[in-house]
Coordinates of N, CA and C in Angstrom, one line a residue:
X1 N -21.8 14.8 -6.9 CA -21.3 13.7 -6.0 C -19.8 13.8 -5.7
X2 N -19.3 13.4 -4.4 CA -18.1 13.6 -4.3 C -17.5 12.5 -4.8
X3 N -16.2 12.5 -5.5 CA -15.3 11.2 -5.4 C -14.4 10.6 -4.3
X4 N -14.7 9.8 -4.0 CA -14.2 9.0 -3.0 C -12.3 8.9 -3.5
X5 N -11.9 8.8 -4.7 CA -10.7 8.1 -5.2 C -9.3 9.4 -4.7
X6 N -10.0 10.1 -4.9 CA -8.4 11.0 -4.4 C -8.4 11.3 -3.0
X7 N -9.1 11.1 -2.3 CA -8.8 11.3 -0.3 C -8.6 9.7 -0.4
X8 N -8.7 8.6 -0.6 CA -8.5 7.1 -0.4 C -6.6 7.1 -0.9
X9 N -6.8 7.4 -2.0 CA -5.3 7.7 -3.2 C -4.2 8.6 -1.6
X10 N -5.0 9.8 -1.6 CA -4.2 10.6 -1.0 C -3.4 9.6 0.6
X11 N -4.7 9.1 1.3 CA -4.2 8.0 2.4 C -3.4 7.0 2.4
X12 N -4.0 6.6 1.2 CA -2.4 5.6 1.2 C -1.3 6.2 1.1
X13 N -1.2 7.0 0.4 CA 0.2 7.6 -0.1 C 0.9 7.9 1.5
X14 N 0.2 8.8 2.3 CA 1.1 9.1 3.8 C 0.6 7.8 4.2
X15 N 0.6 6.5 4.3 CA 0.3 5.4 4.7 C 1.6 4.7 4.3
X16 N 2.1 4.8 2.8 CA 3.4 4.3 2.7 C 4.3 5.3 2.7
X17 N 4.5 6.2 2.8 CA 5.3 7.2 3.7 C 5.2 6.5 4.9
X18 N 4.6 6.9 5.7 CA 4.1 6.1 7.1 C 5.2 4.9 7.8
X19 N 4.9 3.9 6.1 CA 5.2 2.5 6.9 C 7.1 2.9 6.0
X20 N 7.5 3.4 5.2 CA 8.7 3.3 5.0 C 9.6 3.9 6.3
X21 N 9.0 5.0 6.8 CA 9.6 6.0 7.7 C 9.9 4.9 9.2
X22 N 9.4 3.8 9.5 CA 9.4 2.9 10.3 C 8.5 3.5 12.2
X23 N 8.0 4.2 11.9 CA 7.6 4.9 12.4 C 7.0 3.9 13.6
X24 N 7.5 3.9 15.2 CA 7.8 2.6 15.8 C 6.1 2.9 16.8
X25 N 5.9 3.9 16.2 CA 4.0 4.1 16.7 C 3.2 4.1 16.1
X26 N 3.2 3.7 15.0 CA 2.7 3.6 13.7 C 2.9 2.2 12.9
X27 N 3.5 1.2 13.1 CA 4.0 0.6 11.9 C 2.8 -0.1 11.6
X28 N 3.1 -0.2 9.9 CA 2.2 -0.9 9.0 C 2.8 -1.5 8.2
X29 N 4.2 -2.0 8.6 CA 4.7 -3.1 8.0 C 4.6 -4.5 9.0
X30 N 4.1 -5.6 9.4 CA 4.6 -6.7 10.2 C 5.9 -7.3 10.3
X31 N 6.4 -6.8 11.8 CA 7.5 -7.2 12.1 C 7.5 -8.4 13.3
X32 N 7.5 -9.7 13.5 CA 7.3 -10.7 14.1 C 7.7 -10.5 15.7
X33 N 9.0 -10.0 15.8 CA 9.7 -9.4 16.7 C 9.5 -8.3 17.5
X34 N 8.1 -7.7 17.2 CA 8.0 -6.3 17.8 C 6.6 -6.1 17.6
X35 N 5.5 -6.9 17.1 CA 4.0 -6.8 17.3 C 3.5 -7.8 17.0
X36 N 2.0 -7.4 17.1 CA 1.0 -9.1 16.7 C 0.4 -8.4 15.5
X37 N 0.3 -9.3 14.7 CA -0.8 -8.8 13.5 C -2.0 -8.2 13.2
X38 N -2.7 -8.3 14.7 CA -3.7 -7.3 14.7 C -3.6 -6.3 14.8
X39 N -2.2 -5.4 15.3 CA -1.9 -4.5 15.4 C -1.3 -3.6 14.2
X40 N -1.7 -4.3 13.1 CA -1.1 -3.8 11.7 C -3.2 -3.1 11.3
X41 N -3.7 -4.0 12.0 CA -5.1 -3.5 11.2 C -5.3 -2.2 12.4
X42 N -4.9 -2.1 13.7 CA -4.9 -1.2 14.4 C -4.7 0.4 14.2
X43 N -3.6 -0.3 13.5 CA -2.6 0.9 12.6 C -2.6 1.5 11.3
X44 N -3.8 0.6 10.9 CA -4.4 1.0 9.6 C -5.6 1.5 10.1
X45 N -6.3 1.4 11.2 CA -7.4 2.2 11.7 C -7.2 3.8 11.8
X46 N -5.9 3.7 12.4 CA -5.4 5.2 12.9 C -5.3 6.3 11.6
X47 N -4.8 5.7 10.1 CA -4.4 6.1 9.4 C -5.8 6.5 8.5
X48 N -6.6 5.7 8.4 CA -7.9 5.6 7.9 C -8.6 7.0 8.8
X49 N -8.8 7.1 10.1 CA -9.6 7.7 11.0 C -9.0 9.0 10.9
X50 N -8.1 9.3 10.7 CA -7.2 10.7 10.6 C -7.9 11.2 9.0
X51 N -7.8 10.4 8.1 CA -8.3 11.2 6.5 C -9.9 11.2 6.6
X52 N -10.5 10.1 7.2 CA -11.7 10.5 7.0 C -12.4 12.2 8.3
X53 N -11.5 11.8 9.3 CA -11.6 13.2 9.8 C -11.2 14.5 8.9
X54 N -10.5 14.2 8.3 CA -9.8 15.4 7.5 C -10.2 15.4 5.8
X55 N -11.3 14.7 5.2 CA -12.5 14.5 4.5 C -13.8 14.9 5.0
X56 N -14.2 14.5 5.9 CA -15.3 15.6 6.6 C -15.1 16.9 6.8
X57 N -14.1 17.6 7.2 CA -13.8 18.6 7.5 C -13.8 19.5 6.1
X58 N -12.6 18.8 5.5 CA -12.5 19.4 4.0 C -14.0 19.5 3.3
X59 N -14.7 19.0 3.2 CA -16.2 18.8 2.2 C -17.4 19.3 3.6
X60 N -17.2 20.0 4.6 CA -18.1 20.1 5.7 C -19.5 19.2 5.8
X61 N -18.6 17.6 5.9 CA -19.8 17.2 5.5 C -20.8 17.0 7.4
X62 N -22.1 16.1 7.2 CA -22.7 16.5 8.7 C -23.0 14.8 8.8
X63 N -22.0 14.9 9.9 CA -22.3 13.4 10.5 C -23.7 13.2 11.0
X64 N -25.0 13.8 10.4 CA -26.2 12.9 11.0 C -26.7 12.7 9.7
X65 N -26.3 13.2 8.5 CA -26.7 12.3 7.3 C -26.6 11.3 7.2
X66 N -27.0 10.7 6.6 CA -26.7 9.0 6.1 C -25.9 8.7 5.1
X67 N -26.5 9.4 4.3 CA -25.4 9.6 3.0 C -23.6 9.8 3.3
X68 N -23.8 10.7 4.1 CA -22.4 11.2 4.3 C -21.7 10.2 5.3
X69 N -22.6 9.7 6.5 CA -22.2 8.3 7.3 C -21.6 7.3 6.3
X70 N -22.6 7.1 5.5 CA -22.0 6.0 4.5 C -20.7 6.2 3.7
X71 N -20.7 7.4 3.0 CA -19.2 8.5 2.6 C -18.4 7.7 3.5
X72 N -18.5 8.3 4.3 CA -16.9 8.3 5.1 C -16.7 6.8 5.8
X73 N -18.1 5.5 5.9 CA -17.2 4.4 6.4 C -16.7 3.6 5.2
X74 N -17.7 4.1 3.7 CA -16.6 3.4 2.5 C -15.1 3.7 2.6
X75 N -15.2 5.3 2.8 CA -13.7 6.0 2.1 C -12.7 5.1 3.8
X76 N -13.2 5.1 4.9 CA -12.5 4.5 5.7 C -12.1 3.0 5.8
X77 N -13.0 1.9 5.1 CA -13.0 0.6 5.1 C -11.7 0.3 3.9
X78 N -12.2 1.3 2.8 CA -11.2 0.9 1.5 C -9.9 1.2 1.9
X79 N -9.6 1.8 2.8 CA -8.2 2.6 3.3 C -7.6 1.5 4.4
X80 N -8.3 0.9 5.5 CA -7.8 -0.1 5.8 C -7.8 -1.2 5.3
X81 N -8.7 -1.4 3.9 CA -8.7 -2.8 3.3 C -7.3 -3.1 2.4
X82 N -7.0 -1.7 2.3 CA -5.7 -1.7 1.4 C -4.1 -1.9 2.1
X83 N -4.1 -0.8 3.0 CA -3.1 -1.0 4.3 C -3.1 -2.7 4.6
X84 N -3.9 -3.5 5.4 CA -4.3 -4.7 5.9 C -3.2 -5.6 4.9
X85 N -3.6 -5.2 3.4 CA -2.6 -6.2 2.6 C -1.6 -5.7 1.9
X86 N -0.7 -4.7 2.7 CA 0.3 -3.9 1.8 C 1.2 -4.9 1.8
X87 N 1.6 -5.9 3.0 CA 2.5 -6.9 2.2 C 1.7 -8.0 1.2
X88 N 0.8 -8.6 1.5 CA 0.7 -8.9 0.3 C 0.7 -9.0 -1.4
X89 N 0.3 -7.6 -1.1 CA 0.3 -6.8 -2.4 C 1.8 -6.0 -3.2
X90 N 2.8 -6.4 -1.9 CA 3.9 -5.7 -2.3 C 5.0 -6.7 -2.6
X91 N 4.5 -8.1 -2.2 CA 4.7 -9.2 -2.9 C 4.5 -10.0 -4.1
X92 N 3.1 -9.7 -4.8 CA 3.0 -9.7 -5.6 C 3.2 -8.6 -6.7
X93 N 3.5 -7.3 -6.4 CA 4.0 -6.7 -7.5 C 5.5 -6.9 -7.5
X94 N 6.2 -7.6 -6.8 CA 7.5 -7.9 -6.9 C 7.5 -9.3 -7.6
X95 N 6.9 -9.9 -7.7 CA 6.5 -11.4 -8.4 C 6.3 -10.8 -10.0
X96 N 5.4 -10.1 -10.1 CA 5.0 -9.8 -11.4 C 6.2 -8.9 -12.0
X97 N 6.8 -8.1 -11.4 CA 8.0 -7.3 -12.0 C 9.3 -8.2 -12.3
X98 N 9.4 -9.1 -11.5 CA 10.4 -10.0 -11.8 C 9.9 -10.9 -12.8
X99 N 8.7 -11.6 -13.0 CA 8.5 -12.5 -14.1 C 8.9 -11.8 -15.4
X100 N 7.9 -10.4 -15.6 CA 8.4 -9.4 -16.7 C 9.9 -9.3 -16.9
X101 N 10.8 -9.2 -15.8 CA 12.1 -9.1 -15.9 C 12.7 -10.2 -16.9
X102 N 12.2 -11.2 -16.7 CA 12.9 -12.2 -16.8 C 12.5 -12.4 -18.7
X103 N 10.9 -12.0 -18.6 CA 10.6 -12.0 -20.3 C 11.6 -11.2 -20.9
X104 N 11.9 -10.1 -20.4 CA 12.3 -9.2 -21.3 C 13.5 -9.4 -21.9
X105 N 14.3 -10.1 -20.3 CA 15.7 -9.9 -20.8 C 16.0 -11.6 -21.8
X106 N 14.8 -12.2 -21.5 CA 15.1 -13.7 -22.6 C 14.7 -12.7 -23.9
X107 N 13.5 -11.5 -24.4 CA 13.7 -11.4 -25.7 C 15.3 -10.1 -25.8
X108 N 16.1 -10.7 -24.8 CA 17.1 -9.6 -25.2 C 17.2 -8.2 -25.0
X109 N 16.2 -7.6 -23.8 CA 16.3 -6.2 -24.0 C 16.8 -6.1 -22.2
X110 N 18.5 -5.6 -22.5 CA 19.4 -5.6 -21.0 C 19.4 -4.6 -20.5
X111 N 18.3 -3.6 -20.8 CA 18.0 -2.2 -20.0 C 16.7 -2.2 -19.3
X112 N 16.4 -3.0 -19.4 CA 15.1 -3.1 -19.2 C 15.3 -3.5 -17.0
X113 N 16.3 -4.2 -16.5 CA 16.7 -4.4 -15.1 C 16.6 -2.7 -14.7
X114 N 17.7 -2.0 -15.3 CA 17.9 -0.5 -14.9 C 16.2 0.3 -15.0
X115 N 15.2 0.2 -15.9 CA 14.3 0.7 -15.6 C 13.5 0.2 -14.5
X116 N 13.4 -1.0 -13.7 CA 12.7 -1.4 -12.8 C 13.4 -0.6 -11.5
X117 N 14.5 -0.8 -11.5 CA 15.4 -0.1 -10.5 C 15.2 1.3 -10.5
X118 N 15.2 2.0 -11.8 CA 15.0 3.5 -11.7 C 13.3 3.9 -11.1
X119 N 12.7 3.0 -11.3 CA 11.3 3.1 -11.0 C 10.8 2.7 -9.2
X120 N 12.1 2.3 -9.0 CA 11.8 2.3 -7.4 C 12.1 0.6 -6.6
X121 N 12.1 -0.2 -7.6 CA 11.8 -1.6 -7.7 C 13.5 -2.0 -7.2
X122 N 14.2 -2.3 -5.7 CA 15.5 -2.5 -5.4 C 15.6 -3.8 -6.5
X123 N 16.6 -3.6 -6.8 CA 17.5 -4.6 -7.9 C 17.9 -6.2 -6.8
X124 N 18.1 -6.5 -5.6 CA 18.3 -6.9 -4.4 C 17.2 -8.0 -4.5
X125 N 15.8 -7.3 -4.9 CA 14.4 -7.9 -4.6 C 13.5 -8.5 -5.7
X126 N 14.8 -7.7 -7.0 CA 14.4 -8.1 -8.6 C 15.2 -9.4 -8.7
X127 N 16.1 -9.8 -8.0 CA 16.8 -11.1 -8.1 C 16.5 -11.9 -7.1
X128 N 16.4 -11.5 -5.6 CA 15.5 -12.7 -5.2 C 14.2 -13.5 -5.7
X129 N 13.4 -12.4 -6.2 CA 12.4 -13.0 -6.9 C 12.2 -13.9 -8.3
X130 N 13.2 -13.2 -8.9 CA 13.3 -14.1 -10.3 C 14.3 -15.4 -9.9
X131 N 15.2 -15.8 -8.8 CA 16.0 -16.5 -8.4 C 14.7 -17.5 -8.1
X132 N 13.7 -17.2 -7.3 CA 12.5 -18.0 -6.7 C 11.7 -18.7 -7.8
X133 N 11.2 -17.5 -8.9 CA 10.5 -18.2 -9.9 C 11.2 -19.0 -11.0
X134 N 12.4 -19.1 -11.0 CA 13.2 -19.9 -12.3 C 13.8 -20.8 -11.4
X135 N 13.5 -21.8 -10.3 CA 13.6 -22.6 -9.6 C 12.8 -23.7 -9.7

């Protein structure tokens, strides 16, 4: 059986490539000023339809199976289901990084800011957020 988890893995990844690169034909971030929100699931269509093309191809699978129909609209649904809520989800791991922040440095450990930072986590978005939850 094939696994679905590394071409889904692999899509997001050029998905957030994608959306950091701001890519103004592509975006999969919502910006109020410059699209409607349906056009984020739009844009997560495009991104979705490109890997599952290039999943069929890779595994030669035959679009008149069923099996393989079914394949490719899971591996395509999970890929926009994920895109759809990259902000919400990139909000909540900034909620949860900053609450941990905040544990750590009450039991006293002041390196603990520098690993979130080293880890990719802007220091900027580690204090807005812990500024929000200790309010």
């Amino acid at each position: 059986e094939i696994d679905l988890h590394p071409p889904t893995i692999a899509a997001l990844s050029r998905a957030f490539l994608v959306r950091a690169e701001k890519d103004p034909d592509l975006l999969l971030r919502f910006d109020q000023s410059r699209m409607e929100e349906w056009e984020i699931a739009l844009n997560a269509g495009k991104v979705s339809q490109a890997a599952v093309e290039a999943f069929v191809k890779e595994h030669s699978l035959n679009p008149t199976n069923d099996s393989h129909v079914e394949m490719t609209q899971v591996l395509g649904g999970r890929i926009v289901a994920v895109i759809t809520r990259f902000d919400e989800l990139e909000e909540d791991l900034l909620g949860r990084c900053a609450r941990r922040l905040v544990e750590l440095e009450d039991e006293g450990d002041d390196a603990c800011r520098n690993w979130f930072v080293r880890v990719g986590v802007p220091d900027s978005e580690l204090e807005a957020f812990t500024s929000v939850d200790t309010e």
